[in-house]
Coordinates of N, CA and C and ligand atoms in Angstrom, one line a residue:
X1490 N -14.8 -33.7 9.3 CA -14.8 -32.4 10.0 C -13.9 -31.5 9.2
X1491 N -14.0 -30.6 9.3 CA -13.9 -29.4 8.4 C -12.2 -28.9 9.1
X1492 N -11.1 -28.7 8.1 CA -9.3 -28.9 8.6 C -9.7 -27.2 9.1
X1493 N -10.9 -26.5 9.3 CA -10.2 -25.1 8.8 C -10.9 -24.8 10.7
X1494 N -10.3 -23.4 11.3 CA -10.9 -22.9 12.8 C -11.1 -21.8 12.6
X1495 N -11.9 -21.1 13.5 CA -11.8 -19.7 13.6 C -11.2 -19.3 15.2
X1496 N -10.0 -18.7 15.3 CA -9.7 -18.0 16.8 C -10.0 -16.7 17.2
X1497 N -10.6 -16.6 18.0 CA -11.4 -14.9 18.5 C -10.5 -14.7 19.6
X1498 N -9.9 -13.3 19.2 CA -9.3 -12.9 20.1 C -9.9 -11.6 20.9
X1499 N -10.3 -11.7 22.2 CA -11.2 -10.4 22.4 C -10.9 -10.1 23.9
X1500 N -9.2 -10.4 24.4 CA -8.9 -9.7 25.2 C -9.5 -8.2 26.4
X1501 N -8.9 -8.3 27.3 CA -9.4 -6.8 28.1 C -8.6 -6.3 27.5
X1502 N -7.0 -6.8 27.6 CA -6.1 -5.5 27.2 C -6.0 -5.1 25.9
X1503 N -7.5 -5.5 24.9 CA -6.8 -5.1 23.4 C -7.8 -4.0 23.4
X1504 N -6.9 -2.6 24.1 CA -7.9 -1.2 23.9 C -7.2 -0.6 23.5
X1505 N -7.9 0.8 23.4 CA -6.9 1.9 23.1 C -7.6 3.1 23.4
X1506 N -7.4 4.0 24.2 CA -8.0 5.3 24.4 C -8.1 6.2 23.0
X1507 N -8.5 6.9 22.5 CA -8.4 8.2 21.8 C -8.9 9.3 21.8
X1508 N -9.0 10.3 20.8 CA -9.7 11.2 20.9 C -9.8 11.5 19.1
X1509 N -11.3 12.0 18.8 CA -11.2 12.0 17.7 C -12.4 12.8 16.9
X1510 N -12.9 12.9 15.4 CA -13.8 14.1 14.9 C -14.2 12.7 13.8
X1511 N -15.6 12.4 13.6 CA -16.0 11.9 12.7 C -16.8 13.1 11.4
X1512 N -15.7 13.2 10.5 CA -16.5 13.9 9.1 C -17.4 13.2 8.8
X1513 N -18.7 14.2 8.1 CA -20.0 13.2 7.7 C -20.0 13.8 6.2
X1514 N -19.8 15.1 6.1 CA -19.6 15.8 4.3 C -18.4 16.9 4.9
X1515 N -18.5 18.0 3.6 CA -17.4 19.2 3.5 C -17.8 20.1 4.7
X1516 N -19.0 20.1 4.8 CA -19.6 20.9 6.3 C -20.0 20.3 7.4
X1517 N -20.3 19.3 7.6 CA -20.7 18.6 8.6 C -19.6 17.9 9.0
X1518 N -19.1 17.7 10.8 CA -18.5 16.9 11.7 C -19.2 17.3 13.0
X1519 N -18.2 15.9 13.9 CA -18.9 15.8 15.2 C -17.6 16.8 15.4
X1520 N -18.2 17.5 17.1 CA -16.9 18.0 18.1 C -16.2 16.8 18.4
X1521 N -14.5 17.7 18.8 CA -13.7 16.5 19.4 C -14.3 16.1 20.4
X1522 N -14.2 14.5 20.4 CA -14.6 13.6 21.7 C -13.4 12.5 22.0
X1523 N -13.8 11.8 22.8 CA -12.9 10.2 22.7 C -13.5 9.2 23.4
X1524 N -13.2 8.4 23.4 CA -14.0 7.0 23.7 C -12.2 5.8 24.0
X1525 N -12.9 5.2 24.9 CA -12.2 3.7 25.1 C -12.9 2.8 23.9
X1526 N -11.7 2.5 22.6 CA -12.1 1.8 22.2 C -12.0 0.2 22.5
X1527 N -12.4 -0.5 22.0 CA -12.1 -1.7 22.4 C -11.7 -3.1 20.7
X1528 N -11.0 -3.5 20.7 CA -10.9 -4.4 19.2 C -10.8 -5.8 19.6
X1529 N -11.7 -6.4 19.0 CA -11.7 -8.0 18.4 C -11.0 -8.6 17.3
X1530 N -10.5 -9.6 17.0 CA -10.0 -10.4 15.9 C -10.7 -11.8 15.5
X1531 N -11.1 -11.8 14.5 CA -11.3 -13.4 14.2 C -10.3 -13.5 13.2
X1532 N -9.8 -15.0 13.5 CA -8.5 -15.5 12.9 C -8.8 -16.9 12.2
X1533 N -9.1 -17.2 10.3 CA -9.4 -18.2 10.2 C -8.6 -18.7 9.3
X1534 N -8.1 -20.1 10.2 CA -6.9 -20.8 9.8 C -7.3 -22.1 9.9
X1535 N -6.2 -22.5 9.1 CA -6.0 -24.4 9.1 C -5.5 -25.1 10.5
X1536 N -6.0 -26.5 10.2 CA -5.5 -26.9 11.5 C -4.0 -27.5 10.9
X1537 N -2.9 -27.7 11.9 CA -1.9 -27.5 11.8 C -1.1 -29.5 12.1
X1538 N -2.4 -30.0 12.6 CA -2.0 -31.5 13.4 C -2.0 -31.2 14.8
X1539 N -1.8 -32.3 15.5 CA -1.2 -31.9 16.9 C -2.7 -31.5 17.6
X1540 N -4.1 -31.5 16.8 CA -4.9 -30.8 17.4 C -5.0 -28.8 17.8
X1541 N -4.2 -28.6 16.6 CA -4.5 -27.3 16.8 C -3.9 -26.4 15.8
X1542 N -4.6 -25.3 15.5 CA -3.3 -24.5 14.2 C -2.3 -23.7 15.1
X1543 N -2.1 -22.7 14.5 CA -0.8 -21.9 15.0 C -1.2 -20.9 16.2
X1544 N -0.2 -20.9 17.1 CA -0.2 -20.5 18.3 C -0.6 -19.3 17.9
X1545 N -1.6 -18.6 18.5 CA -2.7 -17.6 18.6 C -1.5 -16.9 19.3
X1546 N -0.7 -17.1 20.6 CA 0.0 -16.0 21.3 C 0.4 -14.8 20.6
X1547 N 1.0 -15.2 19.5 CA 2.1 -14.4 18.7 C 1.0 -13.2 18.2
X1548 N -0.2 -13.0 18.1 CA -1.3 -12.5 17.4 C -1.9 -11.6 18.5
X1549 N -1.9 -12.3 19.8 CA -2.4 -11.4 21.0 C -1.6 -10.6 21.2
X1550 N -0.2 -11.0 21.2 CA 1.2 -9.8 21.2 C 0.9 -8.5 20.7
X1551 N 0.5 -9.3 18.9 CA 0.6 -8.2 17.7 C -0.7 -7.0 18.2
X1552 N -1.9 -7.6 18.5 CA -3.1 -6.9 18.4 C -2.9 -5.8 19.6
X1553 N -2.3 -6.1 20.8 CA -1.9 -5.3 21.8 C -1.2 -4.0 21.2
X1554 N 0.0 -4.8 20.8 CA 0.8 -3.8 20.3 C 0.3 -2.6 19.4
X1555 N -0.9 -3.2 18.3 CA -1.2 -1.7 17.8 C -2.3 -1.1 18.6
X1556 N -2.4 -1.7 19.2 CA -3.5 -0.7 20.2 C -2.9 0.2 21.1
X1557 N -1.5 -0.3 21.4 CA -0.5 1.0 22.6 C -0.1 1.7 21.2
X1558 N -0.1 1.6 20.1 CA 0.6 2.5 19.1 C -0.9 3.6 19.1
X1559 N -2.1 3.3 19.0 CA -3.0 4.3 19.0 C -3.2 4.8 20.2
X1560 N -3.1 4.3 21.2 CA -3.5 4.8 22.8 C -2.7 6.2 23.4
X1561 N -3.8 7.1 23.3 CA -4.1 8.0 24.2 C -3.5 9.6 23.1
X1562 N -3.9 9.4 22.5 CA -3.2 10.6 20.9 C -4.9 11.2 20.4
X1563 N -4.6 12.1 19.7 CA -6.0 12.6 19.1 C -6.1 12.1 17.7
X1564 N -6.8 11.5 17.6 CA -6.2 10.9 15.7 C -7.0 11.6 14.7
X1565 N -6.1 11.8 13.8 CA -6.6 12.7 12.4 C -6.1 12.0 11.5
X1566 N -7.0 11.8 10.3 CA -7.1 10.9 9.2 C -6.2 11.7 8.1
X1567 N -5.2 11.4 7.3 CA -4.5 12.3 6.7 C -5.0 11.9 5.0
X1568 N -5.6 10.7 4.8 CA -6.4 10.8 3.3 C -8.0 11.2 3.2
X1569 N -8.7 12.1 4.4 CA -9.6 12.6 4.0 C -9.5 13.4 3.0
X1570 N -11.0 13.3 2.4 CA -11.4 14.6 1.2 C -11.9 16.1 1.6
X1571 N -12.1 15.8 3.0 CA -12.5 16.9 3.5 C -12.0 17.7 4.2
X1572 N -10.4 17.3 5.1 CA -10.1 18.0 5.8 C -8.2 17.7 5.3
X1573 N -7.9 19.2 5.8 CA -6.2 19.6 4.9 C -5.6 19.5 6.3
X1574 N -4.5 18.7 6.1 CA -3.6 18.8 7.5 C -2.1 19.7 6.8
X1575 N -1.6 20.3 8.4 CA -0.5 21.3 7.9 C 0.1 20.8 9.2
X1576 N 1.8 20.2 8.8 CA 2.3 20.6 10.3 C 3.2 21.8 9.9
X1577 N 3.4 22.2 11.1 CA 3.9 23.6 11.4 C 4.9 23.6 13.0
X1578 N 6.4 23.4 12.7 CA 7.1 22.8 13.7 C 5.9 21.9 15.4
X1579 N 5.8 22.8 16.6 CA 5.5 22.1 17.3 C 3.8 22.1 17.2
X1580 N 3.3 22.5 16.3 CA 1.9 22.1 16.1 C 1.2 21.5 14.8
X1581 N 0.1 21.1 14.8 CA -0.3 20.6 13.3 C -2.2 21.2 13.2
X1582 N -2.4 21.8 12.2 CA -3.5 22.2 11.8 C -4.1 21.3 10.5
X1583 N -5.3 21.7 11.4 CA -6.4 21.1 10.4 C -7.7 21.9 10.0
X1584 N -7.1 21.7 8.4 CA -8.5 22.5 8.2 C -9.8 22.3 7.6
X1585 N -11.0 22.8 8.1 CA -12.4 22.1 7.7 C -13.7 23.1 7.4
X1586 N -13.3 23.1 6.4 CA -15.0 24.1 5.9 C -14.9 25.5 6.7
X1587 N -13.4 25.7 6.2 CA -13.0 27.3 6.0 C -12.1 27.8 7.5
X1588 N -12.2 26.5 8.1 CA -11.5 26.8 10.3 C -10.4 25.9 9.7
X1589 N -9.7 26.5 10.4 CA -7.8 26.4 10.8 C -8.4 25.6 12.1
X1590 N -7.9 24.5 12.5 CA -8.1 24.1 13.8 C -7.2 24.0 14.3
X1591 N -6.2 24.4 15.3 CA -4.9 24.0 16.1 C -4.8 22.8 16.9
X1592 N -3.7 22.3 16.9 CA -3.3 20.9 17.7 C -1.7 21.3 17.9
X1593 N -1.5 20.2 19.6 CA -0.4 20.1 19.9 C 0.4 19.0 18.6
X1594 N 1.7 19.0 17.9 CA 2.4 18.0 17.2 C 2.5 16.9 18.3
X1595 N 2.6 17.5 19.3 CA 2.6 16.4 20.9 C 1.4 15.4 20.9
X1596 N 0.5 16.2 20.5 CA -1.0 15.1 20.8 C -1.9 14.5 19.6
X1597 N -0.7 14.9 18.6 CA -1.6 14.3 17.5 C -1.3 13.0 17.0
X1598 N -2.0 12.1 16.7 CA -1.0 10.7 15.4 C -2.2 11.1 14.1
X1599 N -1.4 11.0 13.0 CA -1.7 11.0 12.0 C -1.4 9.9 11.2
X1600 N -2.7 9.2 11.1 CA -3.3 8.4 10.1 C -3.4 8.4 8.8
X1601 N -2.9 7.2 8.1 CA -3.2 7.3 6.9 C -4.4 6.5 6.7
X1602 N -5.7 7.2 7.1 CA -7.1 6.8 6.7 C -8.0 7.9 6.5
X1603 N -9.3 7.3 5.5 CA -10.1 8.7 5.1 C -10.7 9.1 5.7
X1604 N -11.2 8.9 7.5 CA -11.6 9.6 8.3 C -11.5 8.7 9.3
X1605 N -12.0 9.6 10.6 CA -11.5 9.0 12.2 C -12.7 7.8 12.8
X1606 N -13.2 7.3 11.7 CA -14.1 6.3 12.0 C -13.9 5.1 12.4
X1607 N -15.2 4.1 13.0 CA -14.7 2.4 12.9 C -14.0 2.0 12.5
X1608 N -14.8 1.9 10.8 CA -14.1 1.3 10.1 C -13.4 1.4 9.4
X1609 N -13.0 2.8 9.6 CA -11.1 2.9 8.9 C -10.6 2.5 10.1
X1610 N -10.5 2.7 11.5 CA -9.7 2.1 12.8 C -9.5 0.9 12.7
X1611 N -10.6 -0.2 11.9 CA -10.5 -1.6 11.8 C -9.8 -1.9 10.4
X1612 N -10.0 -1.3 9.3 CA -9.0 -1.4 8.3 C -7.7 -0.9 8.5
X1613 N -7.1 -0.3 9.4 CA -5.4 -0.1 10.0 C -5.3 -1.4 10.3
X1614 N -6.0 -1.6 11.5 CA -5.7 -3.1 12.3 C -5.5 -4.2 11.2
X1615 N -6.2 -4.2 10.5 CA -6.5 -5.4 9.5 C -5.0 -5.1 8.4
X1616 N -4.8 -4.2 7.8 CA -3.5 -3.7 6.6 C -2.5 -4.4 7.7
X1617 N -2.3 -3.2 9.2 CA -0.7 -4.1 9.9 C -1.1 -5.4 10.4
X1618 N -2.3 -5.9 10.4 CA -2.1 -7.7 10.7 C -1.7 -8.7 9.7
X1619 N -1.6 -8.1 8.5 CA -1.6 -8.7 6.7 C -0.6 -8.1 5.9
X1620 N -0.2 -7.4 6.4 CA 1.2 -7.2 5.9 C 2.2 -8.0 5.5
X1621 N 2.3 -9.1 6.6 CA 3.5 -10.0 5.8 C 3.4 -11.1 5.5
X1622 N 3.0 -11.2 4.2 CA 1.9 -12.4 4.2 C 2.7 -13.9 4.0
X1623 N 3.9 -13.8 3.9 CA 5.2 -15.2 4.4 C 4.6 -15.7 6.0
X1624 N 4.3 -14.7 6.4 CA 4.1 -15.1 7.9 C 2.4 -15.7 8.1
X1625 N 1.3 -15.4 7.3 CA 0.7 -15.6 7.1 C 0.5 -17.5 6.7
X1626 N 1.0 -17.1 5.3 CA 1.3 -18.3 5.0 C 2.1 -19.9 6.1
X1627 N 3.1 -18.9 6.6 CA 3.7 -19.6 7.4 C 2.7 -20.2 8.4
X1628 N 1.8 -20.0 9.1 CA 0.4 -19.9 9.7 C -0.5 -20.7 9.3
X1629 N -0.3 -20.7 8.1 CA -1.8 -21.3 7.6 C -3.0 -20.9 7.6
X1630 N -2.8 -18.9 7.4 CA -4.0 -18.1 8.3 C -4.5 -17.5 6.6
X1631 N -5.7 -18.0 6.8 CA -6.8 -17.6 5.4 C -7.6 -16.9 5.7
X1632 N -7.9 -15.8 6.5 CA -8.6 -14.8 6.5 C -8.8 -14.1 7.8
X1633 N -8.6 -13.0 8.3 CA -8.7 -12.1 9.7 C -9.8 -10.9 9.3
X1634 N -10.6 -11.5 10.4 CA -11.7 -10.3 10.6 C -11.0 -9.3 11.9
X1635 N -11.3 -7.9 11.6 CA -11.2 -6.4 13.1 C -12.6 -6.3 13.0
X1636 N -12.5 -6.4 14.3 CA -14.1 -5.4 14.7 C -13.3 -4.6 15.5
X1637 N -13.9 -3.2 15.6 CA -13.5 -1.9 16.6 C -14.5 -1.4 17.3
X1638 N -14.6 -1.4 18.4 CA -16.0 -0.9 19.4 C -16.1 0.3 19.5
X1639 N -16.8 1.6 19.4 CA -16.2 2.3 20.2 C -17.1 2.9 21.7
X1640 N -17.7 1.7 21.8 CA -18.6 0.8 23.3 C -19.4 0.0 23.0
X1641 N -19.8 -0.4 24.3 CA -20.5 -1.3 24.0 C -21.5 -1.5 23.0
X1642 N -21.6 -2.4 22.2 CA -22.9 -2.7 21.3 C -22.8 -1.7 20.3
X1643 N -21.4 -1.2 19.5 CA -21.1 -0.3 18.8 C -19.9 -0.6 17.7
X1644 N -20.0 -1.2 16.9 CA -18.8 -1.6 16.3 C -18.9 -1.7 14.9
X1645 N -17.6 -1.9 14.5 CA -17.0 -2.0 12.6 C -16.0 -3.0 12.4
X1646 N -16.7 -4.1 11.6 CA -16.0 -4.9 11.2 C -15.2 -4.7 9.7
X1647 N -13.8 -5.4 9.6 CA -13.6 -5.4 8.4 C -12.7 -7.1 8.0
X1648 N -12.9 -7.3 6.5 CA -12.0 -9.0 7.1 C -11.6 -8.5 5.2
X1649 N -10.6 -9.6 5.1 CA -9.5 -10.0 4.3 C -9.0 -11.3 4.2
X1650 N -9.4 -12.0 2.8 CA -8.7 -13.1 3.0 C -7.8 -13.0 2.3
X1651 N -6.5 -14.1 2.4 CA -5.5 -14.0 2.1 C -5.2 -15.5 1.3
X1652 N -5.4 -15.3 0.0 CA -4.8 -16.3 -0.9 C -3.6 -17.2 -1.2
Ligands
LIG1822 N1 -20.3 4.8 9.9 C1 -20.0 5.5 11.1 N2 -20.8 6.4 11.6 C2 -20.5 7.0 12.8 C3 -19.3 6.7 13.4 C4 -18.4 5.8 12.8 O1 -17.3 5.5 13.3 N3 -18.7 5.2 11.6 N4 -18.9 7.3 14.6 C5 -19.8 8.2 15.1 C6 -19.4 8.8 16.4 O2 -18.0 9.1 16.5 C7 -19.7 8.0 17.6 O3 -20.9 7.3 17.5 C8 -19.8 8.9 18.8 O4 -20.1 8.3 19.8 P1 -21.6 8.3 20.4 O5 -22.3 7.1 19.8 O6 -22.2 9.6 20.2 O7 -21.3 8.2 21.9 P2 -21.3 6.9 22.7 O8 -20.2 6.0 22.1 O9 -21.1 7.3 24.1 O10 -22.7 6.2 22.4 P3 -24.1 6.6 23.0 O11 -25.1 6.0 22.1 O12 -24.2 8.1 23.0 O13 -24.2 6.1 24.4 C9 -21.1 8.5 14.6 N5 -21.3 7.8 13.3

């Protein structure tokens, strides 16, 4: 039998509210909207002995945690090609195919991703879950898939293995 598992983590509480603009080109986006998103993890690791690899807890913590770091903010992707962010003390503008758009500094988080989509929302999750890859290792964890919902039967997966 095969030393290696996969753990899915797919929690109620791993959500996040937002609000947000999907760019499609230089002229084309959606209006602001938001959605309850919802994220999954597959977690594929070695078994550890004992009947089991490494305590998943520590990973339910983490996945929570970046979901209250995105919850309830309007998110704007700061390496698109198509849209220019400016902050300007208590506000931040964004501009798109010739509009200044205004925002509260209060309601924005700014992302470093190339637009407010899936699967850059699942490549964040995925970069801060792989980040320290001693801890990884420590783990025995060889590869993490994000999926990001943004409802039901709607989702972006991204995975990374770790060498
Ligand atoms: N490749 C991608 N394409 C699109 C994305 C995306 O993230 N990656 N996102 C959108 C829209 O933001 C999103 O689909 C808007 O939600 P929408 O589907 O319109 O509304 P609901 O979630 O309520 O779903 P319904 O089908 O309307 O019920 C588009 N493309």
């Amino acid at each position: 039998m095969s030393d290696t598992v996969t753990i899915r983590l797919a929690k109620e509480n791993m959500k996040f509210s937002a609000a947000h603009f999907t760019i499609f080109s230089a002229s084309e986006r959606e209006r602001l909207h938001g959605h309850n998103f919802r994220v999954e993890v597959d977690i594929d690791a070695r078994m550890l002995g004992n009947g089991m690899c490494f305590d998943y807890g520590i990973y339910k913590d983490r996945v929570v945690a970046l979901c209250r770091e995105l919850n309830e903010w309007t998110i704007l992707p700061t390496r698109s090609m198509h849209l220019r962010i400016e902050e300007d003390g208590a506000h931040v503008f964004a501009s798109f195919d010739g509009t200044r758009i205004p925002f509260l500094r209060s309601d924005v988080l700014l992302l470093p991703i190339e637009n407010a989509t899936l699967e850059e929302f699942a490549a964040w999750f995925l970069a801060r879950l792989g980040e320290d890859r001693a801890v990884l290792h420590e783990h025995r964890i060889d590869a993490i898939e994000v999926r990001v919902f943004s409802g039901p039967g709607q989702s972006a997966g991204r995975r990374a293995r770790f060498d």
